[in-house]
Short mmCIF file of C-alpha atoms and ligand atoms in Angstrom, two decimals:
data_model
loop_
_atom_site.label_atom_id
_atom_site.label_comp_id
_atom_site.label_asym_id
_atom_site.label_seq_id
_atom_site.Cartn_x
_atom_site.Cartn_y
_atom_site.Cartn_z
CA MET X 125 116.39 137.45 77.52
CA SER X 126 118.37 134.63 79.00
CA SER X 127 118.66 136.07 82.47
CA SER X 128 115.15 136.51 82.72
CA SER X 129 114.33 133.18 81.98
CA ASP X 130 117.01 131.86 84.64
CA ASP X 131 115.59 134.35 87.16
CA HIS X 132 113.04 131.39 87.79
CA LEU X 133 116.06 128.81 88.79
CA PRO X 134 116.46 128.34 92.31
CA SER X 135 120.25 128.87 91.66
CA THR X 136 119.68 132.59 90.95
CA SER X 137 119.77 134.08 94.32
CA LEU X 138 122.81 131.94 94.76
CA PHE X 139 124.71 133.47 92.23
CA ARG X 140 123.49 137.04 93.42
CA ALA X 141 124.83 136.54 96.64
CA PHE X 142 128.24 135.26 95.53
CA ALA X 143 128.50 138.20 92.94
CA LYS X 144 127.62 140.98 95.67
CA LYS X 145 129.65 139.80 98.65
CA GLY X 146 131.67 136.90 97.58
CA THR X 147 129.79 134.23 99.92
CA VAL X 148 126.70 132.68 100.14
CA GLU X 149 124.21 131.74 103.11
CA ARG X 150 124.04 127.97 103.58
CA ALA X 151 120.38 128.31 103.89
CA VAL X 152 120.32 129.45 100.39
CA LEU X 153 122.64 126.74 99.07
CA LEU X 154 120.16 124.44 100.78
CA ASP X 155 117.12 125.90 99.21
CA CYS X 156 118.52 125.93 95.92
CA PHE X 157 118.47 122.00 96.09
CA LEU X 158 115.34 121.58 98.00
CA ALA X 159 113.40 124.01 95.45
CA SER X 160 114.87 121.96 92.59
CA GLY X 161 113.05 118.80 94.16
CA ILE X 162 116.38 117.20 95.34
CA LEU X 163 115.32 116.08 98.73
CA GLU X 164 117.61 115.42 101.90
CA ASP X 165 116.55 111.67 101.82
CA ASP X 166 118.05 111.51 98.20
CA PRO X 167 120.56 108.48 98.29
CA ARG X 168 122.78 110.54 95.73
CA GLY X 169 122.60 113.79 98.16
CA GLY X 170 123.48 112.10 101.34
CA ALA X 171 127.09 113.03 101.80
CA LEU X 172 126.53 116.28 100.00
CA PHE X 173 123.74 117.41 102.81
CA LYS X 174 125.76 116.18 105.46
CA ALA X 175 128.55 118.27 104.17
CA ILE X 176 126.49 121.30 103.40
CA ARG X 177 124.77 121.00 107.18
CA LYS X 178 128.55 121.08 108.56
CA ALA X 179 129.70 124.06 106.72
CA GLY X 180 129.43 127.25 108.35
CA GLU X 181 126.58 129.82 108.15
CA GLU X 182 128.30 131.62 105.53
CA ILE X 183 129.86 129.56 102.68
CA ASP X 184 132.77 131.05 100.76
CA ALA X 185 134.29 130.10 97.11
CA GLU X 186 136.65 127.82 98.80
CA SER X 187 134.10 126.00 100.96
CA PHE X 188 131.86 126.22 98.22
CA GLN X 189 134.17 124.33 95.80
CA MET X 190 134.63 121.67 98.43
CA LEU X 191 131.13 120.92 98.58
CA GLN X 192 130.85 120.99 94.73
CA ASN X 193 133.28 118.25 94.70
CA VAL X 194 131.30 115.98 96.89
CA SER X 195 128.56 115.34 94.27
CA PRO X 196 129.81 117.12 91.17
CA ALA X 197 127.30 115.82 88.43
CA LEU X 198 124.23 116.87 91.23
CA PHE X 199 125.64 120.41 91.71
CA GLU X 200 126.12 121.20 88.40
CA GLN X 201 122.58 119.88 87.18
CA VAL X 202 120.99 121.84 89.98
CA LEU X 203 122.90 125.17 89.46
CA THR X 204 122.65 125.28 86.16
CA GLY X 205 118.81 124.01 85.90
CA GLN X 206 119.72 121.12 83.52
CA LEU X 207 117.19 119.00 85.46
CA ALA X 208 113.97 117.20 83.60
CA ILE X 209 111.68 119.71 85.21
CA PRO X 210 113.72 122.99 85.04
CA ARG X 211 110.89 125.33 87.13
CA PHE X 212 110.12 122.61 89.76
CA SER X 213 108.72 125.15 92.12
CA GLU X 214 106.16 126.30 89.42
CA PHE X 215 105.36 122.75 88.47
CA ARG X 216 104.81 121.79 92.01
CA GLN X 217 102.54 124.88 92.67
CA GLU X 218 100.50 123.73 89.82
CA VAL X 219 99.94 120.17 91.11
CA GLU X 220 99.32 121.59 94.60
CA LEU X 221 96.13 123.46 92.87
CA ILE X 222 95.12 120.33 91.10
CA PHE X 223 95.50 118.17 94.25
CA GLU X 224 93.61 120.93 96.34
CA ARG X 225 90.54 120.72 93.78
CA VAL X 226 90.62 117.27 93.65
CA SER X 227 90.27 116.78 97.66
CA HIS X 228 86.65 118.06 97.41
CA ASN X 229 85.51 115.22 95.43
CA HIS X 230 83.86 112.79 97.67
CA ASP X 231 82.19 110.39 95.04
CA GLY X 232 82.85 106.70 94.99
CA GLN X 233 82.64 103.60 97.06
CA LEU X 234 85.40 101.87 99.16
CA ALA X 235 86.26 98.31 97.58
CA ASN X 236 84.42 96.01 99.59
CA TYR X 237 85.37 92.26 98.11
CA ILE X 238 87.75 91.92 101.28
CA PRO X 239 87.01 93.58 104.67
CA GLN X 240 90.51 95.03 104.93
CA LEU X 241 89.97 97.49 102.15
CA GLU X 242 86.62 98.20 103.47
CA ARG X 243 88.08 99.57 106.77
CA VAL X 244 90.36 101.99 105.10
CA ASP X 245 89.62 105.68 106.05
CA PRO X 246 88.19 106.69 102.67
CA ASP X 247 89.27 110.39 103.14
CA LYS X 248 92.54 109.51 102.57
CA LEU X 249 94.35 111.43 99.75
CA ALA X 250 98.22 111.55 98.78
CA ALA X 251 100.06 112.39 95.46
CA SER X 252 103.67 111.99 94.97
CA VAL X 253 105.96 113.12 92.02
CA CYS X 254 109.45 111.91 91.01
CA SER X 255 110.96 113.35 87.86
CA VAL X 256 113.25 111.27 85.85
CA ASP X 257 116.27 113.26 87.70
CA GLY X 258 114.87 112.44 91.05
CA GLN X 259 113.17 115.73 92.02
CA ARG X 260 110.28 115.11 94.09
CA PHE X 261 107.64 116.18 96.08
CA SER X 262 104.62 114.74 98.01
CA LEU X 263 101.29 115.85 99.16
CA GLY X 264 98.73 114.84 101.64
CA ASP X 265 99.15 111.30 103.14
CA SER X 266 102.08 110.38 101.25
CA GLU X 267 103.68 108.18 103.82
CA ASP X 268 100.74 106.01 104.47
CA PHE X 269 101.21 102.54 103.27
CA PHE X 270 98.45 100.85 101.06
CA CYS X 271 98.51 97.56 99.37
CA VAL X 272 99.10 97.92 95.62
CA GLN X 273 96.62 95.48 94.31
CA SER X 274 96.59 95.55 90.57
CA CYS X 275 99.76 98.33 90.45
CA SER X 276 101.48 95.40 91.01
CA LYS X 277 100.70 93.95 87.66
CA PRO X 278 103.21 96.06 85.50
CA ILE X 279 105.96 95.08 87.92
CA THR X 280 105.04 91.26 87.76
CA TYR X 281 105.03 91.98 84.04
CA CYS X 282 108.67 93.48 83.56
CA LEU X 283 109.84 90.74 85.88
CA ALA X 284 108.35 88.00 83.69
CA LEU X 285 109.72 89.60 80.74
CA GLU X 286 113.42 89.78 82.23
CA ASP X 287 113.11 85.88 83.00
CA GLN X 288 111.53 84.89 79.71
CA GLY X 289 112.03 87.70 77.22
CA GLU X 290 109.30 88.97 74.99
CA GLU X 291 109.06 86.31 72.61
CA VAL X 292 108.64 83.43 75.01
CA LEU X 293 106.45 85.47 77.38
CA HIS X 294 104.11 86.69 74.79
CA GLN X 295 103.51 82.91 73.94
CA TYR X 296 101.73 82.55 77.26
CA VAL X 297 99.76 86.03 77.50
CA GLY X 298 98.54 88.38 74.69
CA THR X 299 98.78 91.88 74.36
CA GLU X 300 95.26 92.99 73.31
CA PRO X 301 92.79 94.76 75.84
CA SER X 302 90.07 92.52 76.84
CA GLY X 303 87.58 95.39 76.72
CA LYS X 304 86.19 93.44 79.98
CA THR X 305 86.60 93.81 83.51
CA PHE X 306 89.88 92.96 85.27
CA ASN X 307 88.61 89.71 86.50
CA GLU X 308 86.10 88.45 83.88
CA LEU X 309 86.18 85.04 83.13
CA THR X 310 87.30 85.22 79.65
CA LEU X 311 90.35 84.28 77.61
CA ASN X 312 91.33 85.19 74.12
CA ALA X 313 90.81 83.16 70.88
CA LYS X 314 94.04 81.15 71.58
CA GLY X 315 92.84 80.25 75.27
CA LEU X 316 95.36 82.88 76.52
CA PRO X 317 94.87 85.66 79.15
CA HIS X 318 94.19 88.78 77.06
CA ASN X 319 97.20 90.99 78.41
CA PRO X 320 99.34 91.19 81.51
CA MET X 321 97.41 94.04 82.98
CA ILE X 322 94.35 91.90 84.16
CA ASN X 323 94.23 89.28 86.66
CA ALA X 324 94.25 86.27 84.34
CA GLY X 325 97.47 87.72 82.60
CA ALA X 326 99.16 88.80 86.08
CA ILE X 327 98.65 85.20 87.28
CA MET X 328 100.22 83.89 84.07
CA CYS X 329 103.21 86.02 84.28
CA GLY X 330 103.77 85.46 88.05
CA ALA X 331 104.01 81.80 86.91
CA LEU X 332 106.75 82.44 84.50
CA ILE X 333 108.93 84.47 87.18
CA LYS X 334 111.69 82.15 88.47
CA ARG X 335 110.18 79.09 87.38
CA GLY X 336 111.11 76.20 89.83
CA ALA X 337 112.49 78.47 92.71
CA ASP X 338 111.02 78.16 96.12
CA ALA X 339 107.65 80.18 96.73
CA SER X 340 109.83 82.04 99.64
CA ASP X 341 112.70 82.75 97.23
CA ARG X 342 110.25 83.86 94.57
CA PHE X 343 108.70 86.22 97.02
CA ASP X 344 112.11 87.47 98.21
CA TYR X 345 113.16 88.18 94.75
CA VAL X 346 109.79 90.20 93.86
CA MET X 347 110.40 92.19 97.04
CA SER X 348 113.97 93.14 96.26
CA LYS X 349 113.07 94.20 92.80
CA TRP X 350 109.92 96.13 94.07
CA LYS X 351 112.75 97.90 96.66
CA GLU X 352 115.23 98.50 93.81
CA CYS X 353 112.79 100.37 91.63
CA ALA X 354 111.89 102.40 94.49
CA GLY X 355 115.35 103.69 95.18
CA ASN X 356 115.62 101.27 98.29
CA MET X 357 112.60 102.80 100.12
CA LYS X 358 110.76 100.82 102.32
CA ILE X 359 108.27 98.31 100.77
CA GLY X 360 105.97 96.29 103.10
CA PHE X 361 103.63 93.28 103.10
CA ASP X 362 100.05 93.51 104.42
CA ASN X 363 99.50 89.94 105.60
CA ALA X 364 95.74 90.59 106.60
CA VAL X 365 95.10 91.53 103.16
CA TYR X 366 97.08 88.58 101.70
CA LEU X 367 94.90 85.95 103.91
CA SER X 368 91.68 88.00 102.76
CA GLU X 369 92.70 87.66 98.99
CA ARG X 370 93.39 84.18 99.50
CA GLN X 371 90.22 83.38 101.43
CA THR X 372 87.89 85.18 98.94
CA ALA X 373 89.47 84.15 95.69
CA ASP X 374 86.76 82.12 93.90
CA ARG X 375 87.12 84.09 91.00
CA ASN X 376 90.78 84.06 90.66
CA PHE X 377 90.67 80.33 91.26
CA ALA X 378 88.22 79.82 88.44
CA LEU X 379 90.16 82.24 86.07
CA ALA X 380 93.48 79.67 87.08
CA TYR X 381 91.37 76.66 86.51
CA PHE X 382 90.22 77.71 83.27
CA MET X 383 93.73 78.73 81.95
CA ARG X 384 94.68 75.11 82.98
CA GLU X 385 91.58 73.68 80.98
CA LYS X 386 92.64 75.53 78.05
CA LYS X 387 96.34 74.28 78.23
CA ALA X 388 97.64 77.81 78.65
CA TYR X 389 100.12 77.05 81.07
CA PRO X 390 103.86 76.03 80.65
CA PRO X 391 104.51 72.43 82.05
CA ASP X 392 104.75 71.63 85.86
CA VAL X 393 102.85 74.74 87.09
CA ASN X 394 101.54 74.33 90.45
CA LEU X 395 98.18 76.17 90.46
CA LEU X 396 97.86 76.81 94.20
CA ASP X 397 101.68 78.19 93.95
CA ILE X 398 100.88 80.70 91.24
CA LEU X 399 97.62 82.01 92.77
CA GLU X 400 99.46 82.41 96.38
CA PHE X 401 102.17 84.38 94.34
CA TYR X 402 99.47 86.57 92.58
CA PHE X 403 97.71 87.17 96.12
CA GLN X 404 101.15 88.10 97.62
CA CYS X 405 101.87 90.49 94.96
CA CYS X 406 98.49 92.38 95.28
CA SER X 407 99.30 92.47 99.20
CA ILE X 408 102.61 94.38 98.39
CA GLU X 409 102.42 97.51 100.57
CA THR X 410 103.67 101.04 99.52
CA THR X 411 103.46 104.74 99.77
CA THR X 412 102.77 107.26 96.87
CA LYS X 413 106.20 108.57 97.65
CA ALA X 414 107.92 105.20 97.03
CA MET X 415 105.45 104.43 94.33
CA ALA X 416 106.27 107.69 92.57
CA VAL X 417 109.94 106.55 92.24
CA ILE X 418 108.86 103.17 91.07
CA ALA X 419 106.76 104.94 88.14
CA ALA X 420 109.76 107.19 87.63
CA THR X 421 111.94 104.40 87.04
CA LEU X 422 109.76 103.30 84.30
CA ALA X 423 109.50 106.82 82.83
CA ASN X 424 113.38 106.53 82.76
CA GLY X 425 113.62 103.29 80.89
CA GLY X 426 114.23 100.85 83.82
CA ASN X 427 116.78 103.13 85.58
CA CYS X 428 116.05 104.28 89.12
CA PRO X 429 116.53 108.04 89.06
CA LEU X 430 117.63 108.04 92.73
CA THR X 431 120.06 105.20 92.78
CA GLY X 432 121.02 104.90 88.84
CA ALA X 433 120.41 101.19 89.06
CA GLN X 434 119.17 99.57 85.84
CA VAL X 435 116.36 97.50 87.29
CA PHE X 436 114.62 96.45 83.90
CA ARG X 437 115.77 96.56 80.52
CA PRO X 438 114.46 99.81 78.37
CA ASP X 439 112.79 97.55 75.77
CA HIS X 440 110.85 95.81 78.25
CA VAL X 441 110.06 98.82 80.18
CA LYS X 442 108.63 100.09 76.49
CA ASN X 443 106.39 96.78 76.12
CA CYS X 444 105.19 97.56 79.86
CA LEU X 445 104.35 101.00 79.06
CA SER X 446 102.68 100.33 75.89
CA LEU X 447 100.22 97.60 77.73
CA MET X 448 99.78 100.39 80.58
CA SER X 449 98.53 102.87 77.86
CA SER X 450 96.18 100.17 76.31
CA CYS X 451 94.92 98.02 79.31
CA GLY X 452 95.87 99.79 82.41
CA MET X 453 92.95 101.18 83.68
CA TYR X 454 90.35 98.10 83.58
CA ASP X 455 87.61 98.88 80.66
CA PHE X 456 88.22 102.57 81.05
CA SER X 457 91.48 102.04 79.34
CA GLY X 458 90.53 103.33 75.83
CA GLU X 459 88.99 106.46 77.27
CA PHE X 460 91.43 106.98 79.76
CA ALA X 461 94.26 106.89 76.64
CA PHE X 462 92.12 109.02 74.54
CA ARG X 463 91.61 111.75 77.10
CA ILE X 464 94.39 111.58 79.45
CA GLY X 465 96.96 109.77 77.25
CA ILE X 466 99.52 108.89 80.12
CA PRO X 467 100.42 105.14 80.61
CA ALA X 468 98.84 104.20 84.11
CA LYS X 469 98.21 101.31 85.98
CA SER X 470 95.49 101.51 88.84
CA GLY X 471 94.66 99.00 91.79
CA VAL X 472 91.65 98.65 93.92
CA SER X 473 93.16 99.83 97.02
CA GLY X 474 92.78 103.45 95.02
CA ALA X 475 96.00 103.82 94.04
CA ILE X 476 96.93 104.98 90.23
CA MET X 477 100.56 104.87 89.14
CA LEU X 478 101.28 107.40 86.28
CA VAL X 479 104.25 107.40 83.96
CA VAL X 480 105.05 110.31 81.82
CA PRO X 481 108.18 108.92 79.54
CA ASN X 482 111.34 110.77 80.02
CA VAL X 483 109.65 113.13 82.40
CA ALA X 484 108.53 111.91 85.75
CA GLY X 485 106.52 109.15 87.57
CA LEU X 486 103.50 109.99 89.74
CA ALA X 487 101.35 108.21 92.17
CA VAL X 488 98.02 108.97 93.52
CA TRP X 489 96.18 107.27 96.31
CA SER X 490 92.47 107.90 97.33
CA PRO X 491 90.43 104.98 98.23
CA ARG X 492 86.92 105.75 96.89
CA LEU X 493 86.40 103.94 93.75
CA ASP X 494 84.07 104.39 90.85
CA GLU X 495 81.97 101.63 89.23
CA LEU X 496 84.89 100.38 87.21
CA GLY X 497 87.31 99.89 89.94
CA ASN X 498 89.43 103.21 89.49
CA SER X 499 89.97 105.64 92.15
CA VAL X 500 87.60 108.63 91.76
CA ARG X 501 89.73 111.30 92.73
CA GLY X 502 92.70 109.62 91.16
CA VAL X 503 91.10 109.78 87.63
CA ASP X 504 90.04 113.27 88.63
CA PHE X 505 93.78 114.29 89.56
CA CYS X 506 94.83 112.85 86.27
CA ARG X 507 92.39 114.29 84.19
CA GLN X 508 93.05 117.89 85.64
CA LEU X 509 96.92 116.95 85.03
CA ALA X 510 96.43 116.37 81.42
CA SER X 511 94.61 119.75 81.02
CA ARG X 512 97.00 121.65 82.55
CA PHE X 513 100.14 120.04 80.97
CA LYS X 514 101.12 118.61 77.83
CA PHE X 515 101.53 115.06 79.27
CA HIS X 516 99.50 113.23 76.57
CA THR X 517 101.62 110.87 74.64
CA PHE X 518 100.47 112.66 71.39
CA ASP X 519 100.66 116.19 72.69
CA SER X 520 104.20 116.22 70.72
CA THR X 521 101.96 116.24 67.42
CA THR X 522 100.05 119.87 68.54
CA GLY X 523 103.15 121.70 69.35
CA LEU X 524 102.27 125.18 70.57
CA THR X 525 98.65 125.20 69.72
CA ASP X 526 97.32 125.46 73.06
CA ASP X 527 98.68 127.19 76.33
CA ARG X 528 98.96 124.20 78.35
CA LEU X 529 102.09 124.03 80.13
CA ASP X 530 104.97 121.86 79.17
CA PRO X 531 107.21 121.60 82.51
CA ARG X 532 110.04 119.69 80.65
CA ARG X 533 110.95 123.20 79.14
CA ASN X 534 112.18 126.38 79.75
CA LEU X 535 108.97 128.65 78.79
CA TYR X 536 111.03 130.88 76.80
CA GLU X 537 113.06 127.95 75.15
CA SER X 538 109.87 126.40 73.82
CA ARG X 539 108.41 129.57 72.34
CA LEU X 540 111.56 130.68 70.71
CA SER X 541 112.50 127.51 69.37
CA GLY X 542 109.32 127.58 67.38
CA ILE X 543 109.60 131.26 66.32
CA ASN X 544 113.33 130.81 65.25
CA ALA X 545 112.49 127.66 63.21
CA PHE X 546 109.70 129.47 61.53
CA CYS X 547 111.96 132.65 60.74
CA TRP X 548 114.87 130.53 59.58
CA ALA X 549 112.45 128.78 57.49
CA ALA X 550 111.41 131.91 55.97
CA ALA X 551 115.01 133.01 55.37
CA GLU X 552 115.80 129.91 53.54
CA GLY X 553 112.41 129.99 51.42
CA ASP X 554 111.39 126.69 52.92
CA VAL X 555 107.51 127.03 52.61
CA ALA X 556 106.95 123.27 53.26
CA GLU X 557 108.45 123.66 56.71
CA MET X 558 106.73 126.89 57.29
CA ARG X 559 103.46 125.31 56.69
CA ARG X 560 104.34 122.47 58.93
CA LEU X 561 105.12 124.79 61.56
CA VAL X 562 101.93 126.72 61.16
CA ALA X 563 100.25 123.50 61.55
CA ARG X 564 101.91 123.13 64.79
CA GLY X 565 100.61 126.19 66.02
CA ILE X 566 103.39 128.74 65.52
CA ASN X 567 101.89 132.27 65.21
CA PRO X 568 103.40 133.70 62.01
CA ASP X 569 103.30 137.13 63.09
CA VAL X 570 105.61 136.92 66.18
CA GLY X 571 109.22 138.36 65.61
CA ASP X 572 112.47 137.47 67.33
CA TYR X 573 114.16 139.60 70.19
CA ASP X 574 114.76 142.26 67.39
CA GLY X 575 111.30 142.29 66.08
CA ARG X 576 112.30 140.80 62.80
CA THR X 577 109.39 138.55 61.61
CA ALA X 578 109.45 135.91 59.15
CA LEU X 579 108.19 138.37 56.27
CA HIS X 580 111.20 140.56 57.37
CA LEU X 581 113.49 137.73 56.58
CA ALA X 582 111.82 136.29 53.46
CA ALA X 583 111.95 139.82 51.69
CA CYS X 584 115.40 140.46 52.90
CA GLU X 585 116.58 136.96 51.50
CA GLY X 586 114.61 137.56 48.29
CA ARG X 587 112.36 134.47 48.88
CA VAL X 588 109.36 135.25 46.47
CA ALA X 589 107.35 131.92 47.47
CA ALA X 590 107.96 132.62 51.37
CA VAL X 591 106.65 136.31 50.92
CA ARG X 592 103.62 135.05 48.70
CA TYR X 593 102.72 132.39 51.58
CA LEU X 594 102.97 134.94 54.43
CA ILE X 595 100.95 137.68 52.26
CA GLU X 596 98.13 134.72 52.26
CA LEU X 597 98.43 133.79 55.55
CA GLY X 598 97.34 137.45 56.44
CA VAL X 599 100.53 138.39 58.30
CA ASN X 600 100.86 142.17 59.33
CA LEU X 601 102.89 143.47 56.21
CA ASN X 602 103.93 146.50 57.96
CA SER X 603 105.57 145.29 61.25
CA VAL X 604 108.76 147.51 62.26
CA ASP X 605 111.85 145.70 63.69
CA ARG X 606 114.06 147.41 66.45
CA TRP X 607 115.72 149.61 63.72
CA GLY X 608 112.33 150.78 62.45
CA ASN X 609 112.34 148.93 59.26
CA THR X 610 109.52 147.18 57.25
CA PRO X 611 109.71 144.30 55.23
CA LEU X 612 109.41 146.54 52.35
CA ASP X 613 112.48 148.45 53.50
CA ASP X 614 114.26 145.44 53.80
CA ALA X 615 113.21 144.39 50.03
CA SER X 616 114.15 147.97 48.68
CA ARG X 617 117.38 148.12 50.16
CA GLU X 618 118.18 144.73 48.59
CA ALA X 619 116.71 145.66 45.35
CA GLN X 620 119.29 148.29 45.07
CA SER X 621 121.97 145.87 44.23
CA LYS X 622 119.61 142.59 43.26
CA ASP X 623 116.91 142.12 40.42
CA SER X 624 115.62 138.97 42.36
CA HIS X 625 114.00 141.36 44.90
CA LYS X 626 111.86 143.32 42.44
CA PRO X 627 108.75 140.98 42.33
CA ILE X 628 108.82 141.02 46.28
CA ILE X 629 108.57 144.89 46.21
CA ALA X 630 105.42 144.29 43.67
CA MET X 631 103.84 141.59 45.58
CA LEU X 632 104.47 143.60 49.19
CA SER X 633 103.25 147.23 47.54
CA GLU X 634 100.16 145.85 46.08
CA HIS X 635 99.01 144.37 49.31
CA GLY X 636 99.39 147.49 50.91
CA ALA X 637 102.75 147.25 52.43
CA LYS X 638 104.71 150.52 53.37
CA GLN X 639 108.22 151.92 53.88
CA LYS X 640 109.16 153.18 57.45
CA ASN X 641 108.68 156.63 56.58
CA THR X 642 105.08 156.14 55.63
CA VAL X 643 104.33 153.78 58.19
CA ARG X 644 105.63 156.20 60.56
CA SER X 645 103.96 159.44 59.31
CA ALA X 646 100.69 157.19 59.14
CA SER X 647 100.76 156.32 62.58
CA ASN X 648 101.63 160.00 63.87
N1 LIG C 917 93.15 91.56 94.37
C1 LIG C 917 92.13 91.55 93.66
C2 LIG C 917 91.87 90.73 92.70
O1 LIG C 917 92.76 89.92 92.31
C3 LIG C 917 91.93 93.00 92.79
C4 LIG C 917 93.24 93.25 91.80
C5 LIG C 917 92.87 94.62 91.40
O2 LIG C 917 93.28 95.96 91.91
N2 LIG C 917 91.93 95.07 90.40
O3 LIG C 917 90.98 90.63 92.55
#
């Protein structure tokens, strides 16, 4: 059984080639990495890919060993399929289908509060994925730069947390969704910004990063952190957007003054400085390719999957993801958390950054927005993603009850672990555990590889309560295992030496269970 699931690993053809002719083609080895999502520009694989390219067309065992020694950890992960998304090509194909469907959606309008955003090609569409093991792919215009706008807010918040710590920082900014638009002129009952994911909160967080340092040093610091999160990919800055933001900033000025009037700031804050810093953060430029790595760094507890750099503390990332979940999508946040359930942050440039904790980071960019300021195709992409994959934060409670995919697990592994657990619980007579597994969607009729069902095991082990529960559930009483035995056969065999099985025989017979000879003759 395990060999059939391994068939889907990119390394299978490599092992077959070795077994057959003692060598493997270089192309097969390269493909093994690429199909796993480990790309040639991966900082972990630089020396390895160079060495593979240098190796001959056919790689023998000795050169294979040499190559393995260049990057032993990466080699092992790829060859054994021990990556966050084991069947990466299949995952990619599913996402490609979603991307294609979304591309036909032409609804929405470009942001028009600054000319720079109004001039963007509205048909642009890009999506990128990076798993927490650095498996990547990108679709569409994924090399195009766009300004991050409000997608800067989670990073600004993490930086402020690193600087001030949770306790101090949250004396200046709340953690509640505002239920209002991102730039609404409103503060909470304490006169503080509702949360760090809306303008007032981001302006406040910016004020708390490297207080007292020069504006230029503060900006350099932020840029270097963005780059670090993105595994050292290029991060840009759009000066025209920055100038435009500054010119049309009445609302943000109003917010900043409102906070000053409420005495919300720490002492010695220069209002113009902190606003400029905020506009600069909105004007940082990136690609979906880099943004997916940034999202993956958050998905990986602040550790960049491509470089291993610990950019943020895991507890700070946890705080950030909590706020992205509740406040990341403007006043669509509640609906998004309910329907899609993936921590996300959107920006008015049409970008959405998605974080599936411990699995992957994703970025989508499409400039046309809905009336709330979220990318229309971006939200559509997220919806479809959540209806195809078990990525909702609370999908963990639904277990196997639906047939959406869980790319983090091998198909057989997830199916079998449930069946195994159910059979074990039946064999132990643990009815409470059986009930829990049924509630999570386990089919109580499914047997293991040998066709041994929970009822076989419960009958065989003399578990009266478990047998009663399975009868109540209405399971098939006459399923046969690979040796042709029914549960009643098992109970009868054991009853020859143990009295404890007699009530089980009575119960099964009363409900129509048969022994194998009768089952066979009935079906003949
Ligand atoms: N830069 C814009 C502002 O501050 C928009 C930020 C956003 O993406 N919502 O108003």
